[in-house]
PDB file of C-alpha atoms in Angstrom:
ATOM      1  CA  UNK A 609      85.217 108.872 122.159  1.00 76.00           C
ATOM      2  CA  UNK A 610      85.367 105.736 123.406  1.00 85.00           C
ATOM      3  CA  UNK A 611      87.085 105.141 126.598  1.00 91.00           C
ATOM      4  CA  UNK A 612      87.999 102.563 128.983  1.00 95.00           C
ATOM      5  CA  UNK A 613      89.479 103.179 132.768  1.00 96.00           C
ATOM      6  CA  UNK A 614      91.016 101.232 135.488  1.00 96.00           C
ATOM      7  CA  UNK A 615      91.876 103.220 138.082  1.00 95.00           C
ATOM      8  CA  UNK A 616      93.730 100.256 140.508  1.00 95.00           C
ATOM      9  CA  UNK A 617      97.198  98.990 138.678  1.00 93.00           C
ATOM     10  CA  UNK A 618      97.258  96.755 141.618  1.00 95.00           C
ATOM     11  CA  UNK A 619      94.464  95.124 144.305  1.00 95.00           C
ATOM     12  CA  UNK A 620      95.130  93.063 146.900  1.00 97.00           C
ATOM     13  CA  UNK A 621      92.157  90.739 148.755  1.00 97.00           C
ATOM     14  CA  UNK A 622      92.390  88.361 151.236  1.00 97.00           C
ATOM     15  CA  UNK A 623      91.611  84.168 150.294  1.00 97.00           C
ATOM     16  CA  UNK A 624      87.641  83.609 150.684  1.00 97.00           C
ATOM     17  CA  UNK A 625      86.854  87.618 150.859  1.00 97.00           C
ATOM     18  CA  UNK A 626      84.482  89.317 148.458  1.00 98.00           C
ATOM     19  CA  UNK A 627      86.858  92.171 146.210  1.00 98.00           C
ATOM     20  CA  UNK A 628      85.611  94.775 143.525  1.00 98.00           C
ATOM     21  CA  UNK A 629      87.648  95.661 140.806  1.00 98.00           C
ATOM     22  CA  UNK A 630      86.700  99.111 139.435  1.00 98.00           C
ATOM     23  CA  UNK A 631      85.366 100.257 135.865  1.00 98.00           C
ATOM     24  CA  UNK A 632      84.473 103.325 134.075  1.00 98.00           C
ATOM     25  CA  UNK A 633      83.912 103.994 130.465  1.00 97.00           C
ATOM     26  CA  UNK A 634      82.821 106.444 128.200  1.00 95.00           C
ATOM     27  CA  UNK A 635      80.346 106.029 125.215  1.00 91.00           C
ATOM     28  CA  UNK A 636      78.580 108.200 123.453  1.00 88.00           C
ATOM     29  CA  UNK A 637      76.350 104.944 121.546  1.00 87.00           C
ATOM     30  CA  UNK A 638      73.306 104.161 122.960  1.00 89.00           C
ATOM     31  CA  UNK A 639      73.674 100.306 122.332  1.00 89.00           C
ATOM     32  CA  UNK A 640      77.073  98.782 124.318  1.00 91.00           C
ATOM     33  CA  UNK A 641      78.623  96.073 126.050  1.00 93.00           C
ATOM     34  CA  UNK A 642      80.353  95.807 128.873  1.00 96.00           C
ATOM     35  CA  UNK A 643      82.928  92.480 129.242  1.00 96.00           C
ATOM     36  CA  UNK A 644      85.978  91.723 131.940  1.00 98.00           C
ATOM     37  CA  UNK A 645      88.329  89.142 131.173  1.00 98.00           C
ATOM     38  CA  UNK A 646      91.283  87.311 133.227  1.00 98.00           C
ATOM     39  CA  UNK A 647      94.370  86.847 131.930  1.00 97.00           C
ATOM     40  CA  UNK A 648      96.908  84.170 134.752  1.00 96.00           C
ATOM     41  CA  UNK A 649     100.657  84.638 134.379  1.00 94.00           C
ATOM     42  CA  UNK A 650     100.092  82.104 131.659  1.00 94.00           C
ATOM     43  CA  UNK A 651      98.802  84.685 129.798  1.00 93.00           C
ATOM     44  CA  UNK A 652      95.655  83.468 127.760  1.00 94.00           C
ATOM     45  CA  UNK A 653      92.929  85.543 127.787  1.00 95.00           C
ATOM     46  CA  UNK A 654      89.646  84.102 129.660  1.00 96.00           C
ATOM     47  CA  UNK A 655      86.497  85.737 129.272  1.00 96.00           C
ATOM     48  CA  UNK A 656      84.198  86.192 132.508  1.00 97.00           C
ATOM     49  CA  UNK A 657      80.857  88.127 131.950  1.00 97.00           C
ATOM     50  CA  UNK A 658      79.184  89.922 129.574  1.00 95.00           C
ATOM     51  CA  UNK A 659      76.735  92.931 129.804  1.00 96.00           C
ATOM     52  CA  UNK A 660      74.397  94.681 127.884  1.00 93.00           C
ATOM     53  CA  UNK A 661      73.156  98.485 127.795  1.00 93.00           C
ATOM     54  CA  UNK A 662      70.024  97.912 128.152  1.00 93.00           C
ATOM     55  CA  UNK A 663      69.772  94.833 130.325  1.00 92.00           C
ATOM     56  CA  UNK A 664      67.992  95.459 133.438  1.00 91.00           C
ATOM     57  CA  UNK A 665      69.674  93.317 135.977  1.00 95.00           C
ATOM     58  CA  UNK A 666      72.921  93.144 136.844  1.00 96.00           C
ATOM     59  CA  UNK A 667      74.995  90.101 135.807  1.00 96.00           C
ATOM     60  CA  UNK A 668      76.468  86.982 137.086  1.00 97.00           C
ATOM     61  CA  UNK A 669      78.466  83.967 136.913  1.00 97.00           C
ATOM     62  CA  UNK A 670      78.999  81.796 139.474  1.00 97.00           C
ATOM     63  CA  UNK A 671      81.333  83.923 141.862  1.00 98.00           C
ATOM     64  CA  UNK A 672      81.508  87.051 139.876  1.00 98.00           C
ATOM     65  CA  UNK A 673      79.061  89.633 139.380  1.00 98.00           C
ATOM     66  CA  UNK A 674      79.160  93.201 137.218  1.00 98.00           C
ATOM     67  CA  UNK A 675      77.889  96.154 139.718  1.00 97.00           C
ATOM     68  CA  UNK A 676      76.071  98.091 136.228  1.00 97.00           C
ATOM     69  CA  UNK A 677      75.686 101.143 137.357  1.00 96.00           C
ATOM     70  CA  UNK A 678      74.611 103.555 134.132  1.00 95.00           C
ATOM     71  CA  UNK A 679      73.704 106.570 134.949  1.00 95.00           C
ATOM     72  CA  UNK A 680      77.605 106.503 136.320  1.00 96.00           C
ATOM     73  CA  UNK A 681      79.268 104.594 133.751  1.00 96.00           C
ATOM     74  CA  UNK A 682      80.840 102.787 135.734  1.00 97.00           C
ATOM     75  CA  UNK A 683      80.709  99.043 135.165  1.00 98.00           C
ATOM     76  CA  UNK A 684      82.820  96.936 138.554  1.00 98.00           C
ATOM     77  CA  UNK A 685      83.344  93.366 138.616  1.00 98.00           C
ATOM     78  CA  UNK A 686      82.381  92.096 141.939  1.00 98.00           C
ATOM     79  CA  UNK A 687      84.469  88.710 143.082  1.00 98.00           C
ATOM     80  CA  UNK A 688      82.968  87.057 145.846  1.00 96.00           C
ATOM     81  CA  UNK A 689      84.785  84.602 147.828  1.00 96.00           C
ATOM     82  CA  UNK A 690      88.444  84.798 146.445  1.00 97.00           C
ATOM     83  CA  UNK A 691      90.592  82.181 146.211  1.00 97.00           C
ATOM     84  CA  UNK A 692      94.246  81.798 145.482  1.00 97.00           C
ATOM     85  CA  UNK A 693      93.490  80.897 141.527  1.00 97.00           C
ATOM     86  CA  UNK A 694      92.080  84.082 140.673  1.00 98.00           C
ATOM     87  CA  UNK A 695      95.130  86.392 141.023  1.00 98.00           C
ATOM     88  CA  UNK A 696      95.396  87.163 137.927  1.00 97.00           C
ATOM     89  CA  UNK A 697      94.912  90.693 135.247  1.00 97.00           C
ATOM     90  CA  UNK A 698      91.232  91.619 135.038  1.00 98.00           C
ATOM     91  CA  UNK A 699      90.872  94.014 132.180  1.00 97.00           C
ATOM     92  CA  UNK A 700      87.557  95.801 131.311  1.00 98.00           C
ATOM     93  CA  UNK A 701      86.148  95.958 128.051  1.00 96.00           C
ATOM     94  CA  UNK A 702      83.751  97.954 125.862  1.00 95.00           C
ATOM     95  CA  UNK A 703      82.114  97.362 122.092  1.00 92.00           C
ATOM     96  CA  UNK A 704      79.635 100.130 120.758  1.00 85.00           C
ATOM     97  CA  UNK A 705      76.966  99.259 118.728  1.00 74.00           C
ATOM     98  CA  UNK A 706      76.377 100.271 115.089  1.00 67.00           C
ATOM     99  CA  UNK A 707      76.989 103.148 115.838  1.00 58.00           C
ATOM    100  CA  UNK A 708      80.344 105.785 114.876  1.00 54.00           C
ATOM    101  CA  UNK A 709      82.103 102.505 116.618  1.00 55.00           C
ATOM    102  CA  UNK A 710      81.192 100.135 114.296  1.00 67.00           C
ATOM    103  CA  UNK A 711      81.765  97.324 116.568  1.00 84.00           C
ATOM    104  CA  UNK A 712      84.979  98.549 117.808  1.00 87.00           C
ATOM    105  CA  UNK A 713      86.074  96.324 121.333  1.00 91.00           C
ATOM    106  CA  UNK A 714      88.320  98.480 123.625  1.00 94.00           C
ATOM    107  CA  UNK A 715      89.962  97.340 126.920  1.00 96.00           C
ATOM    108  CA  UNK A 716      91.531  98.882 129.939  1.00 95.00           C
ATOM    109  CA  UNK A 717      94.251  99.146 131.648  1.00 95.00           C
ATOM    110  CA  UNK A 718      93.805  96.474 133.784  1.00 96.00           C
ATOM    111  CA  UNK A 719      94.494  95.661 137.303  1.00 97.00           C
ATOM    112  CA  UNK A 720      96.292  92.909 138.841  1.00 97.00           C
ATOM    113  CA  UNK A 721      95.252  91.188 141.562  1.00 98.00           C
ATOM    114  CA  UNK A 722      96.559  89.093 144.596  1.00 98.00           C
ATOM    115  CA  UNK A 723      94.800  86.661 146.610  1.00 98.00           C
ATOM    116  CA  UNK A 724      96.421  86.225 149.839  1.00 97.00           C
ATOM    117  CA  UNK A 725      96.482  82.961 151.926  1.00 94.00           C
TER     118      UNK A 725
ATOM    119  CA  UNK B 169      88.403  72.813 118.135  1.00 64.00           C
ATOM    120  CA  UNK B 170      91.269  74.847 117.075  1.00 76.00           C
ATOM    121  CA  UNK B 171      89.961  77.864 117.182  1.00 94.00           C
ATOM    122  CA  UNK B 172      91.930  80.960 116.843  1.00 97.00           C
ATOM    123  CA  UNK B 173      95.541  80.518 115.909  1.00 97.00           C
ATOM    124  CA  UNK B 174      98.099  82.653 115.170  1.00 97.00           C
ATOM    125  CA  UNK B 175     101.509  82.253 114.158  1.00 97.00           C
ATOM    126  CA  UNK B 176     104.200  83.032 113.835  1.00 97.00           C
ATOM    127  CA  UNK B 177     104.035  82.726 118.153  1.00 97.00           C
ATOM    128  CA  UNK B 178     107.507  83.807 118.526  1.00 97.00           C
ATOM    129  CA  UNK B 179     110.100  85.999 116.212  1.00 97.00           C
ATOM    130  CA  UNK B 180     112.867  88.468 116.491  1.00 97.00           C
ATOM    131  CA  UNK B 181     113.174  90.977 113.561  1.00 96.00           C
ATOM    132  CA  UNK B 182     115.654  93.990 112.384  1.00 97.00           C
ATOM    133  CA  UNK B 183     114.746  97.291 112.240  1.00 97.00           C
ATOM    134  CA  UNK B 184     113.500  98.220 108.860  1.00 97.00           C
ATOM    135  CA  UNK B 185     112.155  94.098 107.976  1.00 97.00           C
ATOM    136  CA  UNK B 186     108.370  93.392 107.085  1.00 96.00           C
ATOM    137  CA  UNK B 187     106.361  90.771 108.711  1.00 96.00           C
ATOM    138  CA  UNK B 188     102.586  89.170 108.480  1.00 97.00           C
ATOM    139  CA  UNK B 189     101.428  87.670 111.525  1.00 98.00           C
ATOM    140  CA  UNK B 190      98.709  85.139 110.016  1.00 98.00           C
ATOM    141  CA  UNK B 191      95.341  84.914 112.324  1.00 98.00           C
ATOM    142  CA  UNK B 192      92.983  81.839 111.367  1.00 98.00           C
ATOM    143  CA  UNK B 193      90.080  81.142 112.852  1.00 97.00           C
ATOM    144  CA  UNK B 194      87.576  78.153 112.682  1.00 95.00           C
ATOM    145  CA  UNK B 195      84.291  79.179 114.061  1.00 94.00           C
ATOM    146  CA  UNK B 196      82.276  81.510 111.413  1.00 94.00           C
ATOM    147  CA  UNK B 197      82.820  84.363 113.114  1.00 94.00           C
ATOM    148  CA  UNK B 198      82.343  88.032 111.061  1.00 92.00           C
ATOM    149  CA  UNK B 199      84.416  89.872 113.507  1.00 93.00           C
ATOM    150  CA  UNK B 200      87.999  89.911 113.929  1.00 95.00           C
ATOM    151  CA  UNK B 201      90.365  91.654 115.742  1.00 96.00           C
ATOM    152  CA  UNK B 202      94.240  93.236 116.355  1.00 98.00           C
ATOM    153  CA  UNK B 203      95.792  94.205 120.167  1.00 98.00           C
ATOM    154  CA  UNK B 204      98.896  94.591 121.177  1.00 98.00           C
ATOM    155  CA  UNK B 205      99.820  93.991 124.701  1.00 97.00           C
ATOM    156  CA  UNK B 206     102.359  96.442 126.712  1.00 94.00           C
ATOM    157  CA  UNK B 207     102.580  96.334 130.563  1.00 86.00           C
ATOM    158  CA  UNK B 208     101.334  99.018 132.339  1.00 82.00           C
ATOM    159  CA  UNK B 209      99.048  99.676 128.878  1.00 84.00           C
ATOM    160  CA  UNK B 210      96.491  96.663 129.022  1.00 91.00           C
ATOM    161  CA  UNK B 211      95.203  96.002 124.990  1.00 96.00           C
ATOM    162  CA  UNK B 212      95.330  98.323 122.337  1.00 96.00           C
ATOM    163  CA  UNK B 213      93.215  97.403 119.357  1.00 96.00           C
ATOM    164  CA  UNK B 214      95.475  98.381 116.163  1.00 97.00           C
ATOM    165  CA  UNK B 215      92.630  97.379 113.337  1.00 96.00           C
ATOM    166  CA  UNK B 216      89.501  95.343 113.668  1.00 94.00           C
ATOM    167  CA  UNK B 217      87.463  93.490 110.976  1.00 94.00           C
ATOM    168  CA  UNK B 218      83.327  93.146 111.107  1.00 91.00           C
ATOM    169  CA  UNK B 219      83.235  91.446 107.907  1.00 91.00           C
ATOM    170  CA  UNK B 220      84.821  89.402 104.719  1.00 93.00           C
ATOM    171  CA  UNK B 221      86.612  92.569 102.788  1.00 93.00           C
ATOM    172  CA  UNK B 222      86.217  95.063 105.817  1.00 92.00           C
ATOM    173  CA  UNK B 223      88.965  96.708 107.710  1.00 94.00           C
ATOM    174  CA  UNK B 224      88.983  99.522 110.168  1.00 93.00           C
ATOM    175  CA  UNK B 225      91.733 101.388 111.940  1.00 94.00           C
ATOM    176  CA  UNK B 226      91.524 101.301 115.802  1.00 93.00           C
ATOM    177  CA  UNK B 227      92.994 102.713 118.596  1.00 93.00           C
ATOM    178  CA  UNK B 228      96.762 102.305 117.446  1.00 96.00           C
ATOM    179  CA  UNK B 229      96.812 102.045 113.545  1.00 97.00           C
ATOM    180  CA  UNK B 230     100.221 103.058 112.499  1.00 97.00           C
ATOM    181  CA  UNK B 231     103.258 101.499 110.926  1.00 96.00           C
ATOM    182  CA  UNK B 232     100.618  98.078 110.401  1.00 98.00           C
ATOM    183  CA  UNK B 233      98.157  97.120 107.426  1.00 97.00           C
ATOM    184  CA  UNK B 234      95.259  94.531 107.360  1.00 97.00           C
ATOM    185  CA  UNK B 235      93.776  92.316 105.033  1.00 97.00           C
ATOM    186  CA  UNK B 236      90.301  90.235 105.600  1.00 96.00           C
ATOM    187  CA  UNK B 237      90.434  88.437 101.822  1.00 95.00           C
ATOM    188  CA  UNK B 238      89.282  84.989 103.583  1.00 96.00           C
ATOM    189  CA  UNK B 239      86.356  85.168 106.176  1.00 96.00           C
ATOM    190  CA  UNK B 240      88.641  82.584 108.258  1.00 97.00           C
ATOM    191  CA  UNK B 241      91.796  84.636 108.736  1.00 97.00           C
ATOM    192  CA  UNK B 242      92.936  88.226 109.521  1.00 98.00           C
ATOM    193  CA  UNK B 243      96.726  89.345 108.328  1.00 98.00           C
ATOM    194  CA  UNK B 244      98.778  91.865 110.668  1.00 98.00           C
ATOM    195  CA  UNK B 245     102.086  93.335 108.514  1.00 98.00           C
ATOM    196  CA  UNK B 246     104.331  95.377 109.619  1.00 96.00           C
ATOM    197  CA  UNK B 247     105.925  96.916 106.331  1.00 92.00           C
ATOM    198  CA  UNK B 248     109.135  98.489 108.378  1.00 96.00           C
ATOM    199  CA  UNK B 249     109.297  97.126 111.522  1.00 96.00           C
ATOM    200  CA  UNK B 250     111.161  99.884 114.113  1.00 97.00           C
ATOM    201  CA  UNK B 251     111.592  98.799 118.198  1.00 97.00           C
ATOM    202  CA  UNK B 252     108.420 100.932 119.224  1.00 96.00           C
ATOM    203  CA  UNK B 253     106.667  97.600 117.915  1.00 97.00           C
ATOM    204  CA  UNK B 254     108.184  95.281 119.878  1.00 97.00           C
ATOM    205  CA  UNK B 255     105.435  93.951 121.836  1.00 98.00           C
ATOM    206  CA  UNK B 256     102.758  90.722 122.288  1.00 97.00           C
ATOM    207  CA  UNK B 257     100.314  90.801 119.517  1.00 98.00           C
ATOM    208  CA  UNK B 258      96.674  89.273 120.683  1.00 98.00           C
ATOM    209  CA  UNK B 259      94.591  87.959 117.653  1.00 98.00           C
ATOM    210  CA  UNK B 260      90.903  87.830 118.777  1.00 97.00           C
ATOM    211  CA  UNK B 261      86.981  86.890 116.886  1.00 96.00           C
ATOM    212  CA  UNK B 262      83.337  86.868 117.993  1.00 93.00           C
ATOM    213  CA  UNK B 263      80.057  85.791 116.622  1.00 88.00           C
ATOM    214  CA  UNK B 264      78.273  88.450 117.138  1.00 79.00           C
ATOM    215  CA  UNK B 265      78.073  92.051 118.749  1.00 74.00           C
ATOM    216  CA  UNK B 266      77.153  90.821 122.391  1.00 78.00           C
ATOM    217  CA  UNK B 267      79.380  87.909 121.804  1.00 83.00           C
ATOM    218  CA  UNK B 268      82.410  87.245 124.371  1.00 90.00           C
ATOM    219  CA  UNK B 269      86.260  87.782 121.913  1.00 94.00           C
ATOM    220  CA  UNK B 270      87.607  84.522 121.351  1.00 95.00           C
ATOM    221  CA  UNK B 271      91.761  85.323 121.690  1.00 97.00           C
ATOM    222  CA  UNK B 272      94.989  83.740 120.234  1.00 97.00           C
ATOM    223  CA  UNK B 273      97.668  82.356 122.501  1.00 95.00           C
ATOM    224  CA  UNK B 274      99.524  85.766 121.374  1.00 96.00           C
ATOM    225  CA  UNK B 275     102.603  86.698 119.256  1.00 97.00           C
ATOM    226  CA  UNK B 276     105.625  87.676 120.669  1.00 97.00           C
ATOM    227  CA  UNK B 277     107.354  89.978 118.303  1.00 97.00           C
ATOM    228  CA  UNK B 278     110.894  92.064 119.371  1.00 97.00           C
ATOM    229  CA  UNK B 279     112.249  94.654 116.968  1.00 97.00           C
ATOM    230  CA  UNK B 280     115.763  95.183 117.397  1.00 96.00           C
TER     231      UNK B 280
END
């Protein structure tokens, strides 16, 4: 069954340091996509980065990179050079392909990141 | 460009009342989703649709119904509201399987 697990309810990081937010997933569909979203205290959902199951390279978007380890079924988000504005809730999400899941997109419980000055 | 619009933004209901949340997108997206967000539980998928006239159950579909009569609209209905349905509801859409979700601003529903 499709499942996303984020085991870190809260994380602290010093400004300008890098931080890794963990995400593991489970699916029987060979075709799937992994996403990370940010939710600031204002409540909107902001897309950060995408990784496809067949992508050979780890995805990167500015200060965000996705450490994709397919055999371990993990898709950790790495934020480099943390900024105070990175303090937010972060969600990992997965969408299955054309299999039984049929484009269903589910989310993990989230990790709240606190950036310290 | 409006994107994804949810109405209403806030609503207070009494137990047993019914209501409909409307999600409208102007981006010609095929896929639309309804989620609820509760503290500590992330976003849980209620129902979703992969095209006009089609709907499918998500993780927590009980107590909710949906309809997608027009491609741009995805309606979420509560036939008999319960206090356990107090939550923030998000609608989202995307145009392809590898595309990111575009979210509405959320609708805060309180059931007394």
